[in-house]
Amino acid sequence: MFLALCTYGQRPERVYIQHDNVVPQATYAARKLEEAILNKGYLVGNANESNFQISLLLDTIEMTVEAFSIRLEGNQIRITGGDVRGLIYGSLSVVEDLENGIALKNIKEKKEHPHLSFRAIKFNLPWDAYREGYAMELHLQTCKDLGYWETFLDMMVENRFNTLTLWNLHPFPYMIRPRNFPEASPFDDQEMAAWQTLYRGLFRLAKERGIETYIVNWNIFVTPTFAKAHGVSIPDGKARIHYGMGDTAEVIKRYTRECVTQVLEEYPDLTGIGFTHGEAMRGMSPKERQDWFETTILEGMKLAKRRAKLIHRVPLEVNSEGSESGPINVEQLTRESMEKIDYLEKPIWAEVKFNWSHGHSSTKLIKVHGGQLSDTYFKPEPENYKIAWMVRNEDFFCLRWGVPDFIRKHIATNNYPYVGGYFVGSEGYIPAKDYFSKPNSAIQWKYAFQRQWLFYKLWGRLLYNPATPDVVFQSEFIRRYGMAGEGLLEASALSGKTPLRLASSFDFTWDFSLYSEGFLAMEDNEMRFISIDRQINQLPADSSYMSVYEYVNSSKAGKSIADNRITPLLLAGMLETDCGKALALVQHIDLPDGNPLLYEVADIKIWANLGLYFAQKLRGAVALQTYRLLGGEQHKQQAIGHLKKALGYWDEVVGQARPLYRDMPLAAYAYPHEGVRNATGDKSRFHWERLRPDVERDIEIARNSTYLPAK
């Protein structure tokens, strides 16, 4: 490019980046700017020889934390941050403009500030993982590589996530050799050094990017070597059972307390710690659980020689009662505990699962883990803590997803003064190794999370600023794929409503109660395809929706249906309209071999055809239930016809997915029931093609159905 410019008598602009190189976050911001500037053909020089200057400045007086402004003054761009995070975000905003083809002299002035202060990713680690099986284990080497974490953290800060939370059952043995309990460590010196290098490097990389880090554990766990040495019980046997009886022996309390203190002192770049009120605490009353935390984890944090931050998960059973002294409201007990803590950095983040494990369902708060939530945590407004909604994703791991208006509405609907932010993440999926994709020359990514770039970009940027326009996300499609990507955001938003609508119309609870991407749900402690009979009888999660059973019975009884109710046939029509539009937007895109756009388009087509399959299944379910209640051969034949069409759409899904996707390990298939894994090896793998016999079986169910007149 330099030679080409000289040919026309021009010299490329030389840019000087002024920043405080003592501040690691400013150095990171300058480095990312330099990379983008060089990539666009500019040169980087010192102040004397440059004809363009970018100044990175801090203004902690006039600007709020994480805010930034960009001003263009002649041949100078001034990027000002309200703190070091704001400085990074402002710099990355300029990088984004450069990557979208905007020249330095045309960078637009801009001001932004955060809407929510806590924007976190939930990341389940593959070692000592909460879920077990090959779907977790296969990520081990990837997650032990600091190169992976550098790339993941770059993605986070680019999308303005500011918190990484790392979850596993018992994190301490991987981070320290307890001073007074060295027998707890299962590692030799070399192994221990490797783990510590990993954690220290990860926390350093995060801090450099302005990202806070937390470790979050489940309770009460110890290592097998500790249990053997001290003669205490360990809740997990050969197959891990999380809900075992908690052993509250004094030696375990002391061990836990000292581990917390030592971890905080040996890892100064670690921001804080989180804990859980559920696992391995069976048999303990709510007060006993809270007392245990106060004498172990909280006391350990108090004893550390530095202040830290806390994620205090709310109890996983709401409004339960029970203790020696009589009824105790769990929510009130938990609130009182959080409000009295005065030795930690504020606010405490009180994590609440939004719609249990299926946050990608309705934007209405239908339930939390365990049932309904009262207003105890909210009224009066808390002083010491803020609610952080946990929006779990257990519904799509393979397919790319992005519906910007769902996220905007979610934030708008649930943004109260007592809400500080969100977690986003999964329990049954780790975004590390790409175990989905078949080898293909079109693949331009290395890690699984890079496939889901739109998911992270939408959640992160909209949590920071819900007013971020769609053009920001659309421009990213164009930057990646040229003008062929122009309509893909709209197509993604239309087809991506399919899993949201399934989860809203199909009641769920815990992780494996529903897997929307695969039309699977837990039945008799086994993950199974959602049959036509299950579809008919399943209650909806969102009360706005009507089940097939309710709808047909209401129609039979001649009952009127409220205008705000979504009937199965209305839902079918909505799916057909949106998915049809999505397919029309991508049907003319030319995809030569080796074009990475192939995967984006294929995923849109898969979601759209899954939506059309769902629509025909709903129509078939209504016709079949009508036949069963009222008779009429025409209803039976209609049901068969709709289910045959549904099979055709499923075959379209298989046709798109089979060339691109492997048979994929699925944690839900390996779910251990009473200590025994339901499926291992090949049987624990998912692909839509494997479910075709189940889809076909629905037709046989309809064909073999009989009309039984009510007596």
XYZ file of C-alpha atoms in Angstrom:
711
model
C 0.000 0.000 0.000
C 2.907 2.363 0.799
C 4.405 1.804 -2.669
C 1.046 2.314 -4.324
C 0.523 5.618 -2.564
C 3.995 6.832 -3.486
C 3.244 6.036 -7.120
C 0.595 8.748 -7.062
C 2.842 11.217 -5.279
C 1.158 10.673 -1.891
C 2.526 9.568 1.428
C 0.497 7.535 3.892
C -0.491 9.436 7.014
C 1.714 8.814 10.002
C -0.165 8.612 13.310
C 1.093 9.253 16.808
C -0.807 7.624 19.681
C -0.351 9.527 22.923
C -1.108 7.565 26.080
C 0.146 6.867 29.581
C 2.231 3.734 29.130
C 2.382 3.201 32.885
C -1.331 2.347 32.928
C -1.761 -1.207 31.541
C -5.310 -0.524 30.337
C -4.171 2.559 28.402
C -1.339 0.515 26.891
C -3.834 -2.148 25.831
C -6.116 0.466 24.252
C -3.176 2.009 22.372
C -2.071 -1.415 21.153
C -5.505 -2.209 19.726
C -5.591 1.191 18.008
C -2.148 0.654 16.543
C -3.099 -2.759 15.174
C -6.169 -1.293 13.431
C -4.288 1.731 12.124
C -1.524 -0.362 10.606
C -4.075 -2.758 9.143
C -5.696 0.165 7.298
C -2.460 1.332 5.702
C -1.494 4.150 8.045
C 1.927 4.352 9.629
C 2.644 4.815 13.320
C 5.343 7.253 14.384
C 6.467 9.575 17.149
C 5.055 13.015 17.903
C 7.570 14.950 15.792
C 7.233 13.007 12.549
C 3.450 12.362 12.595
C 0.769 14.438 10.906
C -2.145 12.922 12.850
C -2.474 12.344 16.584
C -4.748 10.226 18.755
C -4.728 11.223 22.422
C -5.968 8.876 25.131
C -7.091 10.869 28.155
C -8.816 10.303 31.481
C -11.415 12.591 33.039
C -12.584 11.086 36.304
C -14.212 14.339 37.468
C -16.631 15.338 34.717
C -17.307 11.866 33.313
C -18.872 8.822 34.930
C -17.152 5.454 35.198
C -16.998 3.453 31.959
C -18.192 6.438 29.934
C -16.233 7.744 26.965
C -16.229 10.548 24.454
C -14.596 10.867 21.044
C -13.822 14.319 19.662
C -12.202 15.233 16.353
C -10.200 18.474 16.412
C -8.402 19.115 13.142
C -5.771 16.438 12.782
C -6.316 15.095 16.286
C -8.735 12.597 17.806
C -9.239 12.951 21.541
C -10.534 9.793 23.229
C -11.499 10.507 26.821
C -12.605 7.923 29.345
C -14.327 8.372 32.671
C -11.987 5.617 33.862
C -9.643 3.122 32.259
C -12.549 0.987 31.034
C -14.129 3.977 29.345
C -10.764 4.706 27.752
C -10.643 1.181 26.327
C -14.251 1.321 25.086
C -13.666 4.652 23.366
C -10.521 3.343 21.693
C -12.296 0.198 20.533
C -15.114 2.335 19.148
C -12.565 4.056 16.911
C -11.130 0.636 15.994
C -14.626 -0.488 15.001
C -15.073 2.551 12.757
C -11.717 1.925 11.100
C -12.591 -1.710 10.472
C -15.861 -0.570 8.896
C -13.919 1.502 6.385
C -14.156 4.978 7.960
C -11.005 7.071 7.543
C -9.402 8.626 10.618
C -10.276 12.136 9.470
C -13.933 11.096 9.181
C -14.345 9.473 12.580
C -17.597 10.761 14.051
C -17.780 12.399 17.448
C -19.528 10.247 20.004
C -20.427 9.981 23.681
C -21.581 6.862 25.481
C -22.055 5.777 29.076
C -23.079 2.459 30.627
C -26.721 1.609 31.158
C -25.948 -1.287 33.522
C -22.774 -1.492 35.585
C -22.497 -5.295 35.838
C -22.182 -7.100 32.493
C -20.923 -10.580 33.159
C -20.297 -13.851 31.400
C -20.904 -17.062 33.291
C -18.196 -19.529 32.278
C -18.264 -23.096 33.587
C -14.750 -24.514 33.746
C -14.159 -28.057 32.482
C -12.102 -29.154 35.498
C -14.123 -30.255 38.486
C -17.089 -29.259 36.354
C -20.651 -29.015 37.578
C -21.948 -31.012 34.622
C -20.041 -34.107 33.648
C -19.413 -36.109 30.508
C -17.470 -35.738 27.319
C -19.251 -32.483 26.374
C -17.385 -30.908 29.307
C -14.143 -32.896 29.293
C -13.275 -32.181 25.673
C -12.558 -28.523 26.529
C -9.861 -29.258 29.091
C -6.769 -28.551 26.988
C -8.309 -25.527 25.286
C -9.193 -23.914 28.617
C -5.703 -24.577 30.007
C -4.230 -22.489 27.167
C -3.676 -18.807 27.948
C -3.866 -18.118 24.222
C -7.505 -19.124 24.341
C -8.212 -16.825 27.261
C -6.490 -13.889 25.590
C -8.780 -14.300 22.572
C -11.879 -14.768 24.712
C -11.102 -11.717 26.851
C -10.476 -9.637 23.719
C -13.977 -10.604 22.583
C -15.398 -9.649 25.967
C -13.908 -6.173 26.105
C -14.724 -5.538 22.450
C -18.364 -6.206 23.332
C -18.121 -4.264 26.624
C -18.596 -7.166 28.984
C -16.776 -6.116 32.141
C -16.922 -9.238 34.311
C -15.807 -12.854 33.871
C -17.166 -15.341 36.394
C -15.487 -18.755 36.519
C -17.549 -21.608 37.937
C -16.612 -25.073 39.154
C -17.391 -27.232 42.151
C -14.276 -26.682 44.241
C -11.818 -24.168 42.740
C -9.331 -23.784 45.596
C -7.108 -26.877 45.031
C -6.373 -25.665 41.489
C -5.192 -22.278 42.770
C -3.330 -22.890 46.023
C -1.669 -25.512 48.150
C -3.397 -24.734 51.476
C -0.759 -23.757 54.014
C -2.287 -25.677 56.897
C -3.850 -28.421 54.772
C -1.266 -29.411 52.140
C -2.795 -32.904 52.080
C -5.829 -31.365 50.323
C -3.799 -30.782 47.165
C -3.957 -33.558 44.570
C -1.089 -32.066 42.534
C 2.699 -32.310 42.695
C 4.828 -29.155 42.635
C 5.134 -29.042 38.849
C 1.413 -29.523 38.302
C 0.577 -26.931 40.947
C 2.924 -24.421 39.335
C 1.227 -24.949 35.963
C -2.237 -24.313 37.424
C -1.064 -21.194 39.201
C 0.587 -19.864 36.050
C -2.713 -20.332 34.237
C -4.842 -18.551 36.838
C -2.383 -15.705 37.396
C -2.026 -15.190 33.670
C -5.788 -15.240 33.143
C -6.427 -12.680 35.886
C -3.605 -10.463 34.591
C -4.986 -10.521 31.042
C -8.452 -9.690 32.348
C -7.230 -6.770 34.456
C -5.300 -5.379 31.494
C -8.620 -5.238 29.621
C -10.568 -3.710 32.507
C -12.421 -6.968 33.173
C -13.186 -8.043 36.720
C -12.857 -11.718 37.650
C -14.676 -13.899 40.175
C -14.446 -17.551 41.112
C -17.778 -19.115 42.038
C -18.083 -22.433 43.814
C -20.777 -24.881 44.878
C -20.946 -26.241 48.402
C -19.882 -28.169 50.418
C -17.019 -29.909 48.606
C -13.537 -31.044 49.596
C -10.905 -33.027 47.733
C -10.779 -36.834 48.083
C -7.304 -36.565 49.625
C -8.610 -34.144 52.256
C -11.603 -36.366 53.014
C -9.387 -39.416 53.444
C -6.891 -37.599 55.671
C -9.536 -36.195 58.010
C -12.178 -38.894 57.923
C -14.928 -36.620 56.630
C -17.574 -37.374 54.034
C -17.402 -36.237 50.447
C -20.716 -35.613 48.684
C -19.728 -36.848 45.265
C -18.997 -40.506 44.696
C -17.947 -42.290 41.515
C -20.745 -40.500 39.733
C -21.092 -36.983 41.033
C -24.307 -36.387 42.974
C -24.512 -32.688 43.688
C -27.315 -32.744 46.175
C -25.661 -34.860 48.821
C -25.640 -34.346 52.563
C -23.384 -31.496 53.617
C -20.604 -32.328 56.072
C -20.189 -29.316 58.353
C -17.327 -30.683 60.448
C -15.186 -27.988 62.046
C -12.146 -29.075 60.074
C -14.042 -28.450 56.800
C -15.129 -25.025 58.005
C -11.563 -24.111 58.881
C -10.221 -25.509 55.611
C -12.754 -23.542 53.543
C -12.205 -20.313 55.469
C -8.425 -20.499 55.150
C -8.613 -21.372 51.440
C -10.683 -18.246 50.759
C -8.229 -15.999 52.602
C -5.174 -17.567 50.965
C -6.644 -17.359 47.453
C -7.455 -13.663 47.839
C -3.959 -12.928 49.140
C -2.080 -15.002 46.556
C -4.110 -13.649 43.616
C -4.264 -9.853 43.946
C -5.730 -9.510 40.432
C -8.745 -11.660 41.347
C -11.704 -9.361 41.990
C -13.916 -11.499 44.165
C -15.653 -14.724 45.115
C -19.163 -16.094 44.748
C -21.027 -18.923 46.445
C -24.118 -21.076 46.021
C -26.789 -22.059 48.529
C -27.682 -25.406 47.074
C -25.402 -28.257 46.181
C -24.050 -30.653 48.791
C -26.029 -28.964 51.567
C -28.939 -31.353 51.761
C -30.452 -31.690 55.188
C -29.427 -28.194 56.261
C -32.021 -25.560 57.062
C -31.811 -22.155 55.329
C -30.364 -20.620 58.481
C -27.786 -23.390 58.837
C -26.701 -22.796 55.252
C -26.410 -19.057 55.745
C -24.523 -19.543 59.020
C -22.113 -21.890 57.245
C -21.317 -19.249 54.627
C -20.812 -16.585 57.257
C -18.310 -18.680 59.232
C -16.416 -19.943 56.162
C -16.439 -17.959 52.923
C -17.493 -14.597 54.309
C -15.198 -14.837 57.322
C -12.366 -15.892 55.014
C -12.942 -12.796 52.889
C -13.028 -10.631 56.011
C -9.687 -12.006 57.225
C -7.895 -11.373 53.917
C -5.419 -8.494 53.806
C -7.360 -6.776 51.071
C -10.969 -5.977 50.268
C -12.787 -8.043 47.678
C -16.178 -8.204 45.993
C -18.929 -10.776 46.428
C -21.444 -12.606 44.281
C -24.109 -13.825 46.689
C -26.369 -16.218 44.813
C -29.865 -16.194 46.227
C -31.084 -19.543 47.602
C -32.153 -21.983 44.926
C -35.380 -22.715 46.773
C -37.600 -19.703 47.286
C -39.873 -19.141 50.259
C -39.101 -22.501 51.848
C -39.235 -22.829 55.588
C -37.675 -24.890 58.307
C -35.434 -24.641 61.314
C -35.437 -25.628 64.931
C -36.881 -22.281 65.992
C -39.774 -22.270 63.581
C -40.626 -20.918 60.113
C -38.070 -18.681 58.425
C -38.649 -16.863 55.194
C -35.594 -17.654 53.125
C -35.708 -14.451 51.146
C -35.843 -12.300 54.288
C -33.046 -14.279 55.885
C -30.856 -13.872 52.784
C -31.618 -10.189 52.482
C -30.745 -9.501 56.103
C -27.459 -11.344 55.687
C -26.444 -9.280 52.635
C -27.504 -5.966 54.163
C -25.353 -6.380 57.266
C -22.044 -7.087 55.471
C -19.788 -4.033 55.850
C -16.302 -5.329 55.078
C -16.583 -5.918 51.308
C -16.598 -3.609 48.326
C -20.125 -2.524 47.417
C -22.400 -3.465 45.900
C -22.817 -7.165 46.534
C -24.142 -8.798 43.364
C -27.224 -10.846 44.278
C -27.571 -13.345 41.446
C -31.126 -14.393 40.555
C -31.905 -16.893 37.796
C -34.276 -15.240 35.356
C -36.814 -17.834 34.254
C -34.792 -20.577 35.892
C -32.378 -22.133 33.366
C -34.106 -20.786 30.254
C -33.651 -17.045 30.135
C -34.016 -17.137 26.362
C -37.759 -17.602 26.540
C -40.001 -14.755 27.645
C -38.905 -11.257 28.612
C -41.368 -11.516 31.531
C -40.078 -12.839 34.837
C -42.143 -16.025 35.079
C -40.156 -17.872 37.698
C -36.743 -18.184 39.311
C -34.918 -21.315 40.428
C -37.406 -23.057 42.691
C -40.564 -21.159 41.813
C -42.011 -17.690 42.198
C -40.097 -14.767 43.653
C -41.716 -12.309 46.052
C -40.714 -8.665 46.365
C -38.680 -9.240 49.544
C -35.365 -8.508 47.806
C -36.722 -5.333 46.222
C -38.942 -3.592 48.793
C -37.676 -1.498 50.363
C -34.934 -0.817 47.859
C -31.717 -2.514 49.026
C -28.741 -0.492 50.200
C -25.943 -3.053 50.206
C -26.627 -5.112 47.104
C -27.938 -5.022 43.553
C -29.796 -7.737 41.695
C -27.928 -9.284 38.761
C -30.215 -11.345 36.530
C -28.785 -14.668 35.395
C -29.970 -15.222 31.835
C -28.984 -18.811 31.260
C -28.831 -20.369 27.836
C -29.511 -24.088 27.854
C -31.491 -23.912 24.607
C -28.997 -23.488 21.760
C -25.328 -24.416 21.711
C -24.654 -25.176 18.063
C -26.734 -22.786 16.004
C -25.847 -19.116 15.754
C -28.460 -16.848 17.309
C -29.177 -13.156 17.488
C -32.455 -11.301 18.088
C -31.626 -7.712 19.093
C -35.164 -6.637 19.957
C -35.582 -9.534 22.396
C -32.516 -8.371 24.316
C -33.572 -4.714 24.218
C -37.035 -5.607 25.497
C -35.550 -7.874 28.165
C -33.416 -5.042 29.509
C -36.224 -2.459 29.297
C -38.745 -4.724 31.013
C -36.491 -5.752 33.878
C -34.430 -2.648 34.554
C -35.397 -1.389 38.001
C -33.422 0.800 40.422
C -32.405 -2.305 42.371
C -31.039 -4.069 39.269
C -27.320 -3.715 38.617
C -26.840 -5.959 35.599
C -26.861 -9.385 34.024
C -24.964 -12.642 33.751
C -25.103 -14.482 30.423
C -23.951 -18.079 30.037
C -24.660 -21.793 30.107
C -24.323 -24.780 32.386
C -24.347 -27.528 29.762
C -22.113 -25.771 27.220
C -18.572 -24.423 27.403
C -17.692 -21.949 24.603
C -14.148 -23.206 24.072
C -13.344 -26.028 21.646
C -15.381 -26.129 18.457
C -16.757 -29.655 18.566
C -19.622 -28.854 16.203
C -18.078 -28.115 12.829
C -16.947 -30.649 10.271
C -13.617 -29.767 8.631
C -14.311 -27.252 5.898
C -12.281 -24.673 4.026
C -14.929 -22.097 4.933
C -14.028 -22.217 8.622
C -12.298 -19.000 9.672
C -12.560 -19.362 13.432
C -10.604 -21.327 15.976
C -12.830 -21.420 19.055
C -16.491 -22.175 19.657
C -17.379 -18.717 20.989
C -16.171 -17.147 17.734
C -18.970 -18.948 15.913
C -21.479 -17.202 18.193
C -20.017 -13.728 17.679
C -23.454 -12.133 17.202
C -24.814 -13.591 20.459
C -21.998 -12.007 22.463
C -21.978 -8.753 20.527
C -25.706 -8.235 21.002
C -25.792 -9.050 24.698
C -22.639 -7.112 25.596
C -23.226 -3.971 23.570
C -26.925 -3.721 24.463
C -26.274 -4.222 28.168
C -23.834 -1.314 27.933
C -26.149 0.792 25.776
C -29.603 -0.559 24.812
C -29.938 2.295 22.322
C -27.102 0.883 20.221
C -28.687 0.835 16.743
C -29.005 -2.246 14.574
C -26.640 -0.685 12.046
C -23.746 -1.463 14.417
C -24.499 -5.185 14.204
C -25.422 -5.082 10.541
C -22.110 -3.388 9.762
C -20.298 -6.284 11.392
C -22.000 -8.705 8.996
C -20.891 -6.556 6.062
C -17.347 -6.223 7.394
C -17.090 -9.996 7.696
C -18.853 -11.056 4.507
C -19.163 -8.059 2.226
C -22.505 -6.851 0.873
C -23.770 -10.432 0.758
C -24.220 -10.101 4.514
C -26.430 -7.031 4.250
C -29.742 -8.728 5.130
C -28.443 -11.300 7.592
C -29.200 -9.408 10.797
C -32.864 -9.171 9.857
C -32.933 -12.819 8.808
C -31.272 -13.830 12.073
C -33.739 -11.781 14.096
C -36.706 -13.390 12.335
C -35.568 -17.013 12.410
C -34.058 -16.660 15.887
C -37.522 -16.192 17.384
C -38.091 -19.940 16.951
C -36.387 -21.089 20.191
C -37.831 -18.151 22.122
C -41.349 -19.118 21.110
C -40.826 -22.787 21.832
C -39.486 -22.006 25.319
C -42.344 -19.582 26.015
C -44.973 -22.132 24.984
C -43.367 -25.151 26.675
C -43.049 -25.063 30.456
C -39.557 -25.696 31.828
C -37.594 -25.757 35.052
C -33.965 -26.848 35.316
C -31.232 -27.135 32.678
C -32.285 -30.275 30.873
C -36.029 -29.781 31.147
C -35.844 -28.284 27.641
C -33.319 -28.079 24.805
C -35.036 -25.935 22.176
C -32.391 -26.308 19.475
C -33.014 -30.053 19.381
C -36.732 -30.144 20.270
C -35.751 -32.260 23.256
C -37.078 -32.285 26.815
C -36.567 -34.310 29.961
C -39.098 -37.110 30.444
C -38.827 -39.837 33.085
C -35.269 -38.685 33.848
C -34.219 -39.132 30.254
C -33.737 -36.600 27.472
C -36.293 -37.354 24.753
C -37.688 -35.861 21.583
C -40.846 -33.815 22.182
C -43.505 -36.132 20.793
C -46.841 -34.985 19.422
C -48.537 -36.231 22.597
C -46.132 -34.249 24.788
C -46.755 -31.204 22.612
C -50.497 -31.517 23.092
C -50.414 -31.855 26.863
C -47.493 -29.660 27.860
C -48.400 -26.520 29.765
C -46.867 -23.234 28.549
C -44.241 -21.362 30.534
C -45.682 -17.970 29.617
C -49.359 -17.649 30.564
C -49.946 -15.576 27.422
C -49.682 -18.810 25.464
C -52.340 -21.515 25.326
C -51.473 -25.188 25.282
C -52.990 -27.351 22.564
C -54.977 -29.202 25.209
C -56.461 -26.004 26.660
C -57.187 -24.518 23.250
C -59.029 -27.549 21.882
C -61.003 -28.019 25.079
C -61.960 -24.342 25.123
C -63.050 -24.551 21.497
C -65.070 -27.670 22.195
C -66.811 -25.969 25.120
C -67.505 -22.853 23.058
C -65.498 -20.641 25.401
C -64.298 -17.273 24.152
C -60.572 -16.704 24.065
C -59.107 -13.414 25.277
C -57.491 -11.253 22.631
C -54.158 -11.264 24.472
C -53.835 -15.060 24.428
C -51.575 -16.706 21.851
C -53.322 -19.818 20.632
C -51.400 -22.698 19.014
C -52.772 -21.737 15.607
C -51.875 -18.083 16.085
C -48.375 -19.166 17.146
C -48.132 -21.357 14.049
C -49.030 -18.388 11.870
C -46.422 -16.182 13.556
C -43.749 -18.821 13.002
C -44.707 -19.271 9.361
C -44.649 -15.527 8.669
C -41.291 -14.814 10.305
C -39.506 -17.955 9.144
C -40.804 -17.504 5.611
C -39.421 -13.954 5.543
C -36.083 -15.163 6.897
C -35.755 -17.776 4.154
C -36.664 -15.208 1.497
C -33.880 -12.922 2.715
C -31.182 -15.565 2.266
C -32.427 -17.677 -0.631
C -30.560 -15.716 -3.307
C -27.193 -15.462 -1.540
C -24.493 -17.043 -3.702
C -22.220 -19.281 -1.632
C -19.156 -20.579 -3.473
C -17.017 -23.229 -1.779
C -14.842 -21.839 0.972
C -17.093 -18.882 1.773
C -17.476 -18.595 5.567
C -20.894 -17.038 5.014
C -22.024 -20.601 4.299
C -22.401 -21.302 8.034
C -24.275 -18.100 8.824
C -26.807 -18.728 6.063
C -27.142 -22.419 6.910
C -27.935 -21.638 10.548
C -30.599 -19.135 9.532
C -32.126 -21.757 7.251
C -32.005 -24.381 9.998
C -33.726 -22.096 12.517
C -36.307 -21.106 9.904
C -37.074 -24.689 8.951
C -37.243 -25.687 12.613
C -39.790 -22.896 12.998
C -41.811 -24.131 10.024
C -41.577 -27.665 11.413
C -42.888 -26.374 14.741
C -45.755 -24.565 13.025
C -46.897 -27.709 11.209
C -46.524 -29.744 14.386
C -48.773 -27.291 16.229
C -51.372 -27.451 13.473
C -51.152 -31.238 13.472
C -51.463 -31.339 17.265
C -54.630 -29.218 17.199
C -56.165 -31.388 14.487
C -55.214 -34.610 16.289
C -56.591 -33.499 19.656
C -59.769 -32.298 17.940
C -60.187 -35.728 16.365
C -59.623 -37.466 19.692
C -62.290 -35.333 21.398
C -64.838 -34.795 18.615
C -64.136 -37.444 16.036
C -64.357 -36.696 12.324
C -62.036 -38.488 9.947
C -61.189 -35.184 8.297
C -59.496 -34.006 11.501
C -57.384 -37.141 11.638
C -56.336 -36.765 8.015
C -55.530 -33.101 8.599
C -53.290 -34.114 11.489
C -51.487 -36.682 9.359
C -51.082 -34.164 6.558
C -49.613 -31.489 8.830
C -47.221 -33.953 10.435
C -46.055 -35.156 7.016
C -45.309 -31.544 6.119
C -43.504 -31.203 9.438
C -41.335 -34.183 8.489
C -40.512 -32.432 5.218
C -39.272 -29.366 7.062
C -37.258 -31.575 9.414
C -35.618 -33.141 6.382
C -34.710 -29.627 5.228
C -33.033 -29.108 8.611
C -31.075 -32.332 8.203
C -30.134 -31.414 4.655
C -28.621 -28.137 5.827
C -27.003 -29.509 8.972
C -25.547 -32.872 7.957
C -22.839 -31.501 5.589
C -21.652 -28.941 8.161
C -22.137 -30.419 11.619
C -20.779 -33.473 13.358
C -22.733 -35.638 15.739
C -22.248 -33.492 18.836
C -21.741 -34.505 22.485
C -24.686 -33.283 24.529
C -24.404 -32.962 28.299
C -28.127 -33.605 28.689
C -27.777 -37.085 27.218
C -25.095 -37.919 29.783
C -27.162 -36.698 32.722
C -26.552 -39.058 35.648
C -29.708 -40.266 37.344
C -29.166 -41.816 40.764
C -25.455 -42.143 40.077
C -25.765 -43.813 36.664
C -25.179 -42.008 33.403
C -28.122 -42.368 31.048
C -25.992 -42.402 27.928
C -22.312 -42.631 27.129
C -20.203 -42.814 23.993
C -22.041 -42.582 20.701
C -25.437 -42.563 22.418
C -24.585 -39.289 24.133
C -24.307 -37.428 20.827
C -26.884 -35.182 19.210
C -27.733 -34.461 15.598
C -31.064 -33.627 14.002
C -30.700 -36.576 11.645
C -30.651 -38.957 14.605
C -34.101 -37.693 15.610
C -35.751 -38.278 12.248
C -37.331 -41.593 13.350
C -38.950 -39.745 16.267
C -40.311 -37.088 13.918
C -41.691 -39.818 11.664
C -43.207 -41.597 14.668
C -45.523 -38.632 15.232
C -47.220 -39.490 11.950
C -47.793 -43.042 13.137
C -49.166 -41.793 16.437
C -51.723 -39.742 14.529
C -52.484 -42.569 12.107
C -53.110 -45.018 14.972
C -55.185 -42.637 17.074
C -58.829 -43.422 17.749
C -61.869 -41.372 18.631
C -63.246 -42.298 22.012
C -66.566 -40.528 22.627
C -66.968 -39.217 26.144
C -69.425 -41.278 28.158
